[in-house]
Every structure is written in structure tokens, then in C-alpha cells.
Amino acid sequence: MKIRIGVDLGGTKIEAAAFSPSGEMIFRRRVTTPQGNYQGTIEAVVGLVRDTVRESGAQNFTVGVGTPGALNPQNLLKNSNSVCLIGKPLQEDLERLIGQSVRLANDANCFALSEAVDGAGYGSAVVFGAILGTGVGGGVVVHQKILTGPNAIAGEWGHNPLPWPEAWEQPAPPCYCGKKGCIETFLSGPGFSRDAGMDRTATEIAQLAERGDEKAETAMRRYEDRLARSLATVINILDPNAIVLGGGLSKIQRLYTNVPRIWGKYIFSHEGRTLLVPARHGDSSGVRGASWLWD
Ligand SMILES: [Zn+2]
């Protein structure tokens, strides 16, 4: 049997899963990411791949890996928040140790691919996968293929400036990327907590708003308006059939009714045909999307 192995290489955990030809998950294992240790990280990934092959009884297999960051034209990793991976020949090292070709993709792209192939974006020709978590990332999938681009940044909307800023939104908060007022500084979990002026997580703020807390409700409304503005600029350029939200904040249910209601004000069209949906595969999107890199 030929299986597809997907590896999700994250900052805190590394997870591998094996999928049968029909797409059924037949094995899954996760380990803690060795912190700040490139060699240890490589060995952990290779060990997981070997375990997965052995435990699933595969004769043939493909390996896809989702990583934070992207490959530069020299096949070295860039833009990764796992800094020990930056500038390292991850693909080459993995291929040498595993003994066959390995495909690598950005983790947000893997998320978008997973949701486009058999998730919440199933059946949509163009899918924008948007991650709202510790950071804000995104990926574009067209006809079930990741759109990468010459700079490998297609879909990276998080470091565009917040669109249509109001005077009261100035001065814009600084972003770690060196600019000010990036979408990520407003729409990430930490950005939301800071903006709300509450020492609570985004999920807690959403729960407080549900219980009628006025401060939390006001913060939620600001968040929804900013998300609508930010997604409207994506729609104006890409016009995706579906936008799938992932990450911790994607679990806030009211976003799916309120945001499409608001974005009509900002989109250059009155058709309103864009779907906004929550991710179907949740935390499995990383391994699923990485495994689909070979289809
Ligand atoms: Zn930024």
C-alpha cells in the first residue's frame, strides 16, 4: 500500500500522520519540538517519519512537511518564527536522511490546501485560508493547488496595513516586522487582547461579550469591523469563492454571521457571494495539508 505522510513542524510540537490512498488517517503521532536546536529538530522529524512508515506498514510513501516560514530561491528557510530553522537547508537535510524527495510548504499554505481539498472549502475553485492565532497568516489555493509566487509570500495578508484606518486608530501599534499598523497587530490573539485593554485571551473576551460584558462587546465589534475591512481588501484582489478561518480565534462563532454583514460596506461589489466558514479539520490541518502536497 502506498501512503501519504504529512508532517506538521511547529514551534512547540511536531506531528506526523499517515493517510491511506482514500484519505483516511491511519496513524498519528506527535512529539515536543526540541527548542532552539536545528539538528535535534531534523532528527525528531526523521524519527517520526520512520515510526509512521513502520507503524502503518507502508511499502511506499510520500512525505510532505509544513513549516513556519517559506523557502527562499536557494531552498533555505526564511520568515520562520522558529528562528533556529532560518537559513537552514531543511529540505535537503530531510531528503538526505529519509532517502527520498520531500516536499515542503509554508504551514498556512498547508492549512489552506487541507481545507480546500476536503475541508470547509471543498468544491470551491479559489480558497483563501486565513489563520487568526498568535499571528495572522494566510494561503491561497486555486483548483486544489497552492499558489506560491516568486517571493513565496502569496496570501501573507497579516503584514499589510489595516485598511481604512480611522483617526482614533492612530498612532498605529508597532509590529515586530518593523512596520506599524499591520493587520496582525489588530487581528492576532495578542493584538486583540491588547486592543481590548483586557488581560484576557481572545476566547475569554468573546465569552465575556456573550455574557453581556460591555467592554468585551465593544472590543468584539471593533475586531469584527477590522476583520471585515482586512478581508474586504483580500476579496477585492483575489475574489475567492470561500474564505476559511483557522487558528484560535476562528472558533468565535459570531464572526461568521457578523463579518460578512459588515464587509459589504467595503467590498467593491454588491453580489455578496463570498463564503466565510470555519475550518473543518482544526488542528489536523497541518498534517493533512502537508500530506496533500503530493497530489
Ligand atoms: Zn508587520
mmCIF file of C-alpha atoms and ligand atoms in Angstrom:
data_model
loop_
_atom_site.group_PDB
_atom_site.id
_atom_site.type_symbol
_atom_site.label_atom_id
_atom_site.label_comp_id
_atom_site.label_asym_id
_atom_site.label_seq_id
_atom_site.Cartn_x
_atom_site.Cartn_y
_atom_site.Cartn_z
ATOM 1 C CA MET A 1 0.000 0.000 0.000
ATOM 2 C CA LYS A 2 1.230 3.489 -0.827
ATOM 3 C CA ILE A 3 0.570 6.009 1.889
ATOM 4 C CA ARG A 4 0.935 9.758 2.170
ATOM 5 C CA ILE A 5 2.782 11.065 5.212
ATOM 6 C CA GLY A 6 2.185 14.611 6.362
ATOM 7 C CA VAL A 7 4.403 16.308 8.937
ATOM 8 C CA ASP A 8 3.440 19.485 10.767
ATOM 9 C CA LEU A 9 6.624 21.061 12.082
ATOM 10 C CA GLY A 10 5.535 23.662 14.602
ATOM 11 C CA GLY A 11 7.283 25.776 17.194
ATOM 12 C CA THR A 12 6.020 23.713 20.135
ATOM 13 C CA LYS A 13 5.162 20.312 18.640
ATOM 14 C CA ILE A 14 5.968 18.163 15.644
ATOM 15 C CA GLU A 15 3.209 15.911 14.431
ATOM 16 C CA ALA A 16 3.199 13.239 11.735
ATOM 17 C CA ALA A 17 0.256 11.343 10.287
ATOM 18 C CA ALA A 18 -0.203 8.684 7.624
ATOM 19 C CA PHE A 19 -3.095 8.729 5.183
ATOM 20 C CA SER A 20 -4.393 5.856 3.084
ATOM 21 C CA PRO A 21 -4.954 6.375 -0.656
ATOM 22 C CA SER A 22 -8.599 7.190 0.111
ATOM 23 C CA GLY A 23 -7.594 9.948 2.546
ATOM 24 C CA GLU A 24 -8.289 8.120 5.800
ATOM 25 C CA MET A 25 -5.899 8.883 8.661
ATOM 26 C CA ILE A 26 -4.359 5.566 9.690
ATOM 27 C CA PHE A 27 -1.648 6.659 12.101
ATOM 28 C CA ARG A 28 -0.731 9.770 14.028
ATOM 29 C CA ARG A 29 1.982 10.694 16.484
ATOM 30 C CA ARG A 30 3.292 13.917 17.971
ATOM 31 C CA VAL A 31 6.409 14.924 19.875
ATOM 32 C CA THR A 32 7.593 18.127 21.520
ATOM 33 C CA THR A 33 9.791 20.310 19.305
ATOM 34 C CA PRO A 34 13.396 20.445 20.602
ATOM 35 C CA GLN A 35 13.746 24.139 21.446
ATOM 36 C CA GLY A 36 16.362 26.188 19.590
ATOM 37 C CA ASN A 37 18.043 23.071 18.260
ATOM 38 C CA TYR A 38 18.138 22.595 14.476
ATOM 39 C CA GLN A 39 19.887 19.219 14.491
ATOM 40 C CA GLY A 40 17.513 17.913 17.153
ATOM 41 C CA THR A 41 14.528 19.148 15.159
ATOM 42 C CA ILE A 42 15.706 17.346 11.998
ATOM 43 C CA GLU A 43 16.243 14.136 13.947
ATOM 44 C CA ALA A 44 12.803 14.389 15.546
ATOM 45 C CA VAL A 45 11.135 14.772 12.126
ATOM 46 C CA VAL A 46 13.074 11.853 10.630
ATOM 47 C CA GLY A 47 12.296 9.691 13.686
ATOM 48 C CA LEU A 48 8.582 10.447 13.355
ATOM 49 C CA VAL A 49 8.618 9.609 9.633
ATOM 50 C CA ARG A 50 10.343 6.288 10.352
ATOM 51 C CA ASP A 51 7.831 5.453 13.121
ATOM 52 C CA THR A 52 4.958 6.319 10.813
ATOM 53 C CA VAL A 53 6.251 4.104 7.998
ATOM 54 C CA ARG A 54 6.808 1.203 10.369
ATOM 55 C CA GLU A 55 3.520 1.513 12.263
ATOM 56 C CA SER A 56 1.396 1.932 9.148
ATOM 57 C CA GLY A 57 3.056 -0.988 7.341
ATOM 58 C CA ALA A 58 3.633 1.086 4.217
ATOM 59 C CA GLN A 59 5.732 -0.244 1.356
ATOM 60 C CA ASN A 60 5.739 3.060 -0.488
ATOM 61 C CA PHE A 61 5.219 6.509 0.875
ATOM 62 C CA THR A 62 5.442 10.201 0.095
ATOM 63 C CA VAL A 63 6.478 12.846 2.614
ATOM 64 C CA GLY A 64 5.188 16.401 2.784
ATOM 65 C CA VAL A 65 6.238 18.825 5.513
ATOM 66 C CA GLY A 66 4.509 22.001 6.614
ATOM 67 C CA THR A 67 6.814 24.510 8.291
ATOM 68 C CA PRO A 68 6.613 28.013 9.629
ATOM 69 C CA GLY A 69 8.206 30.335 7.079
ATOM 70 C CA ALA A 70 8.956 29.727 3.414
ATOM 71 C CA LEU A 71 11.808 28.551 1.214
ATOM 72 C CA ASN A 72 13.890 31.235 -0.444
ATOM 73 C CA PRO A 73 15.173 30.712 -4.015
ATOM 74 C CA GLN A 74 18.259 28.946 -2.588
ATOM 75 C CA ASN A 75 15.950 26.467 -0.806
ATOM 76 C CA LEU A 76 16.813 27.886 2.606
ATOM 77 C CA LEU A 77 14.078 28.743 5.090
ATOM 78 C CA LYS A 78 13.122 32.367 5.658
ATOM 79 C CA ASN A 79 10.436 34.286 7.616
ATOM 80 C CA SER A 80 10.189 31.481 10.151
ATOM 81 C CA ASN A 81 9.113 32.220 13.720
ATOM 82 C CA SER A 82 11.100 29.117 14.757
ATOM 83 C CA VAL A 83 14.326 31.058 14.447
ATOM 84 C CA CYS A 84 16.628 28.025 14.667
ATOM 85 C CA LEU A 85 15.288 26.970 11.228
ATOM 86 C CA ILE A 86 16.098 30.266 9.492
ATOM 87 C CA GLY A 87 18.717 29.962 6.755
ATOM 88 C CA LYS A 88 18.884 26.176 7.153
ATOM 89 C CA PRO A 89 18.665 23.684 4.244
ATOM 90 C CA LEU A 90 15.769 21.827 5.874
ATOM 91 C CA GLN A 91 14.527 20.166 2.699
ATOM 92 C CA GLU A 92 17.984 18.952 1.647
ATOM 93 C CA ASP A 93 18.766 17.619 5.131
ATOM 94 C CA LEU A 94 15.451 15.780 5.410
ATOM 95 C CA GLU A 95 15.795 14.251 1.927
ATOM 96 C CA ARG A 96 19.300 13.009 2.700
ATOM 97 C CA LEU A 97 18.232 11.357 5.958
ATOM 98 C CA ILE A 98 14.899 9.966 4.720
ATOM 99 C CA GLY A 99 16.405 8.835 1.407
ATOM 100 C CA GLN A 100 13.794 10.247 -0.962
ATOM 101 C CA SER A 101 12.251 13.508 -2.152
ATOM 102 C CA VAL A 102 10.397 15.581 0.419
ATOM 103 C CA ARG A 103 8.023 18.437 -0.381
ATOM 104 C CA LEU A 104 7.971 21.450 1.884
ATOM 105 C CA ALA A 105 5.379 24.183 2.199
ATOM 106 C CA ASN A 106 4.506 27.029 4.492
ATOM 107 C CA ASP A 107 2.174 25.945 7.311
ATOM 108 C CA ALA A 108 -0.527 28.473 6.399
ATOM 109 C CA ASN A 109 -0.453 27.142 2.834
ATOM 110 C CA CYS A 110 -0.846 23.597 4.179
ATOM 111 C CA PHE A 111 -3.848 24.741 6.194
ATOM 112 C CA ALA A 112 -5.441 26.331 3.104
ATOM 113 C CA LEU A 113 -4.725 23.235 0.984
ATOM 114 C CA SER A 114 -6.213 20.888 3.572
ATOM 115 C CA GLU A 115 -9.411 22.923 3.810
ATOM 116 C CA ALA A 116 -9.653 23.287 0.012
ATOM 117 C CA VAL A 117 -9.159 19.594 -0.775
ATOM 118 C CA ASP A 118 -11.612 18.014 1.665
ATOM 119 C CA GLY A 119 -12.436 20.599 4.300
ATOM 120 C CA ALA A 120 -14.646 23.648 4.643
ATOM 121 C CA GLY A 121 -13.571 24.958 1.228
ATOM 122 C CA TYR A 122 -14.364 21.713 -0.576
ATOM 123 C CA GLY A 123 -15.818 22.382 -4.015
ATOM 124 C CA SER A 124 -14.572 25.998 -4.130
ATOM 125 C CA ALA A 125 -12.305 26.881 -7.059
ATOM 126 C CA VAL A 126 -10.415 29.577 -5.152
ATOM 127 C CA VAL A 127 -9.910 29.316 -1.398
ATOM 128 C CA PHE A 128 -8.271 31.856 0.886
ATOM 129 C CA GLY A 129 -7.220 30.223 4.143
ATOM 130 C CA ALA A 130 -6.723 32.795 6.890
ATOM 131 C CA ILE A 131 -5.142 31.968 10.219
ATOM 132 C CA LEU A 132 -6.079 34.090 13.224
ATOM 133 C CA GLY A 133 -3.918 32.912 16.084
ATOM 134 C CA THR A 134 -0.711 34.010 17.785
ATOM 135 C CA GLY A 135 -0.002 35.585 14.409
ATOM 136 C CA VAL A 136 -2.049 36.270 11.295
ATOM 137 C CA GLY A 137 -1.146 34.244 8.219
ATOM 138 C CA GLY A 138 -2.806 33.060 5.086
ATOM 139 C CA GLY A 139 -2.586 30.950 1.975
ATOM 140 C CA VAL A 140 -4.199 30.808 -1.435
ATOM 141 C CA VAL A 141 -5.312 27.584 -3.113
ATOM 142 C CA VAL A 142 -6.557 27.583 -6.699
ATOM 143 C CA HIS A 143 -8.135 24.398 -8.058
ATOM 144 C CA GLN A 144 -6.574 22.444 -5.187
ATOM 145 C CA LYS A 145 -3.045 23.701 -5.823
ATOM 146 C CA ILE A 146 -1.169 26.107 -3.561
ATOM 147 C CA LEU A 147 -0.387 29.426 -5.178
ATOM 148 C CA THR A 148 3.144 30.188 -4.030
ATOM 149 C CA GLY A 149 4.515 33.091 -6.074
ATOM 150 C CA PRO A 150 8.114 34.092 -6.860
ATOM 151 C CA ASN A 151 8.631 35.504 -3.363
ATOM 152 C CA ALA A 152 6.773 32.635 -1.664
ATOM 153 C CA ILE A 153 4.526 35.090 0.167
ATOM 154 C CA ALA A 154 1.180 34.714 -1.655
ATOM 155 C CA GLY A 155 -1.604 35.134 0.879
ATOM 156 C CA GLU A 156 0.525 36.819 3.561
ATOM 157 C CA TRP A 157 -2.038 39.469 4.368
ATOM 158 C CA GLY A 158 -1.029 39.817 8.043
ATOM 159 C CA HIS A 159 1.680 42.395 7.352
ATOM 160 C CA ASN A 160 -0.377 44.611 5.104
ATOM 161 C CA PRO A 161 -1.595 47.733 6.913
ATOM 162 C CA LEU A 162 -5.060 47.736 8.457
ATOM 163 C CA PRO A 163 -7.284 49.172 5.688
ATOM 164 C CA TRP A 164 -9.480 52.278 6.057
ATOM 165 C CA PRO A 165 -7.961 53.267 9.424
ATOM 166 C CA GLU A 166 -9.913 55.792 11.457
ATOM 167 C CA ALA A 167 -8.293 58.767 13.170
ATOM 168 C CA TRP A 168 -8.877 57.131 16.574
ATOM 169 C CA GLU A 169 -6.894 54.095 15.423
ATOM 170 C CA GLN A 170 -3.781 56.247 15.218
ATOM 171 C CA PRO A 171 -0.977 56.100 16.162
ATOM 172 C CA ALA A 172 -0.828 52.571 14.804
ATOM 173 C CA PRO A 173 0.776 49.975 17.071
ATOM 174 C CA PRO A 174 4.283 48.831 16.130
ATOM 175 C CA CYS A 175 4.727 45.355 14.645
ATOM 176 C CA TYR A 176 7.680 43.001 15.156
ATOM 177 C CA CYS A 177 8.298 43.147 11.379
ATOM 178 C CA GLY A 178 9.468 46.745 11.744
ATOM 179 C CA LYS A 179 6.355 48.455 10.364
ATOM 180 C CA LYS A 180 3.358 49.966 12.113
ATOM 181 C CA GLY A 181 -0.334 49.161 11.983
ATOM 182 C CA CYS A 182 -0.015 45.738 10.386
ATOM 183 C CA ILE A 183 -3.237 43.710 10.272
ATOM 184 C CA GLU A 184 -1.553 41.223 12.611
ATOM 185 C CA THR A 185 -1.174 43.854 15.342
ATOM 186 C CA PHE A 186 -5.006 44.094 15.464
ATOM 187 C CA LEU A 187 -6.276 40.652 14.473
ATOM 188 C CA SER A 188 -3.873 38.248 16.213
ATOM 189 C CA GLY A 189 -4.889 36.900 19.621
ATOM 190 C CA PRO A 190 -2.338 39.055 21.497
ATOM 191 C CA GLY A 191 -3.314 42.044 19.313
ATOM 192 C CA PHE A 192 -6.974 41.594 20.200
ATOM 193 C CA SER A 193 -6.238 41.366 23.951
ATOM 194 C CA ARG A 194 -4.056 44.494 23.796
ATOM 195 C CA ASP A 195 -6.676 46.437 21.844
ATOM 196 C CA ALA A 196 -9.432 45.359 24.226
ATOM 197 C CA GLY A 197 -7.312 46.637 27.122
ATOM 198 C CA MET A 198 -8.086 43.405 28.955
ATOM 199 C CA ASP A 199 -5.642 40.989 30.471
ATOM 200 C CA ARG A 200 -7.531 38.057 28.961
ATOM 201 C CA THR A 201 -7.255 35.764 25.970
ATOM 202 C CA ALA A 202 -9.317 36.337 22.847
ATOM 203 C CA THR A 203 -11.531 33.351 23.712
ATOM 204 C CA GLU A 204 -12.203 34.737 27.189
ATOM 205 C CA ILE A 205 -13.084 38.158 25.769
ATOM 206 C CA ALA A 206 -15.526 36.521 23.326
ATOM 207 C CA GLN A 207 -17.133 34.606 26.217
ATOM 208 C CA LEU A 208 -17.442 37.756 28.312
ATOM 209 C CA ALA A 209 -19.093 39.539 25.381
ATOM 210 C CA GLU A 210 -21.577 36.686 25.112
ATOM 211 C CA ARG A 211 -22.475 37.172 28.774
ATOM 212 C CA GLY A 212 -23.163 40.852 28.181
ATOM 213 C CA ASP A 213 -19.893 42.447 29.335
ATOM 214 C CA GLU A 214 -19.942 45.864 27.711
ATOM 215 C CA LYS A 215 -16.195 46.384 27.385
ATOM 216 C CA ALA A 216 -15.742 42.954 25.827
ATOM 217 C CA GLU A 217 -18.669 43.517 23.467
ATOM 218 C CA THR A 218 -17.209 46.819 22.249
ATOM 219 C CA ALA A 219 -13.852 45.136 21.673
ATOM 220 C CA MET A 220 -15.546 42.296 19.762
ATOM 221 C CA ARG A 221 -17.307 44.777 17.483
ATOM 222 C CA ARG A 222 -14.067 46.608 16.766
ATOM 223 C CA TYR A 223 -12.464 43.258 15.975
ATOM 224 C CA GLU A 224 -15.264 42.264 13.607
ATOM 225 C CA ASP A 225 -15.118 45.569 11.756
ATOM 226 C CA ARG A 226 -11.338 45.311 11.360
ATOM 227 C CA LEU A 227 -11.574 41.696 10.194
ATOM 228 C CA ALA A 228 -14.243 42.718 7.672
ATOM 229 C CA ARG A 229 -12.071 45.576 6.380
ATOM 230 C CA SER A 230 -8.992 43.378 6.145
ATOM 231 C CA LEU A 231 -10.801 40.544 4.354
ATOM 232 C CA ALA A 232 -12.525 43.016 2.013
ATOM 233 C CA THR A 233 -9.153 44.011 0.555
ATOM 234 C CA VAL A 234 -8.357 40.311 0.020
ATOM 235 C CA ILE A 235 -11.719 39.864 -1.726
ATOM 236 C CA ASN A 236 -11.139 42.945 -3.898
ATOM 237 C CA ILE A 237 -7.887 41.466 -5.208
ATOM 238 C CA LEU A 238 -8.412 37.707 -5.196
ATOM 239 C CA ASP A 239 -12.207 37.297 -5.143
ATOM 240 C CA PRO A 240 -12.069 33.831 -3.571
ATOM 241 C CA ASN A 241 -15.155 31.599 -3.552
ATOM 242 C CA ALA A 242 -14.528 30.740 0.083
ATOM 243 C CA ILE A 243 -12.553 32.184 2.967
ATOM 244 C CA VAL A 244 -11.781 29.576 5.607
ATOM 245 C CA LEU A 245 -10.734 30.796 9.049
ATOM 246 C CA GLY A 246 -8.333 28.790 11.193
ATOM 247 C CA GLY A 247 -6.401 29.391 14.416
ATOM 248 C CA GLY A 248 -7.709 30.027 17.919
ATOM 249 C CA LEU A 249 -9.919 32.997 17.057
ATOM 250 C CA SER A 250 -11.672 31.087 14.270
ATOM 251 C CA LYS A 251 -13.683 29.329 16.996
ATOM 252 C CA ILE A 252 -15.617 32.527 17.765
ATOM 253 C CA GLN A 253 -18.934 31.674 16.104
ATOM 254 C CA ARG A 254 -20.371 35.185 15.764
ATOM 255 C CA LEU A 255 -17.640 36.110 13.261
ATOM 256 C CA TYR A 256 -19.365 34.022 10.573
ATOM 257 C CA THR A 257 -22.610 35.969 10.719
ATOM 258 C CA ASN A 258 -21.345 39.431 11.643
ATOM 259 C CA VAL A 259 -18.271 39.824 9.435
ATOM 260 C CA PRO A 260 -19.986 39.105 6.063
ATOM 261 C CA ARG A 261 -22.696 41.537 7.109
ATOM 262 C CA ILE A 262 -20.076 44.252 7.660
ATOM 263 C CA TRP A 263 -17.746 43.565 4.731
ATOM 264 C CA GLY A 264 -20.442 44.539 2.212
ATOM 265 C CA LYS A 265 -19.613 48.160 3.092
ATOM 266 C CA TYR A 266 -16.021 47.690 1.979
ATOM 267 C CA ILE A 267 -16.127 45.243 -0.943
ATOM 268 C CA PHE A 268 -16.279 46.742 -4.426
ATOM 269 C CA SER A 269 -19.349 44.694 -5.358
ATOM 270 C CA HIS A 270 -22.884 44.137 -4.107
ATOM 271 C CA GLU A 271 -23.056 40.464 -5.048
ATOM 272 C CA GLY A 272 -22.050 39.133 -1.628
ATOM 273 C CA ARG A 273 -21.195 35.668 -2.895
ATOM 274 C CA THR A 274 -18.049 35.079 -0.830
ATOM 275 C CA LEU A 275 -18.445 32.393 1.820
ATOM 276 C CA LEU A 276 -16.865 32.841 5.260
ATOM 277 C CA VAL A 277 -16.574 29.493 7.017
ATOM 278 C CA PRO A 278 -14.728 27.939 9.978
ATOM 279 C CA ALA A 279 -12.040 25.345 9.331
ATOM 280 C CA ARG A 280 -13.280 21.776 9.333
ATOM 281 C CA HIS A 281 -10.107 19.957 10.252
ATOM 282 C CA GLY A 282 -8.952 22.135 13.148
ATOM 283 C CA ASP A 283 -5.571 21.088 14.485
ATOM 284 C CA SER A 284 -5.239 18.311 11.884
ATOM 285 C CA SER A 285 -4.995 20.780 9.007
ATOM 286 C CA GLY A 286 -1.199 20.917 9.219
ATOM 287 C CA VAL A 287 -0.580 17.202 8.733
ATOM 288 C CA ARG A 288 -3.455 16.828 6.275
ATOM 289 C CA GLY A 289 -2.322 19.715 4.073
ATOM 290 C CA ALA A 290 1.314 18.555 4.151
ATOM 291 C CA SER A 291 0.225 15.095 3.004
ATOM 292 C CA TRP A 292 -1.716 16.612 0.080
ATOM 293 C CA LEU A 293 1.475 18.259 -1.236
ATOM 294 C CA TRP A 294 1.983 15.087 -3.292
ATOM 295 C CA ASP A 295 -1.400 15.006 -5.027
HETATM 296 ZN ZN ZN B 1 4.084 43.520 10.489
#
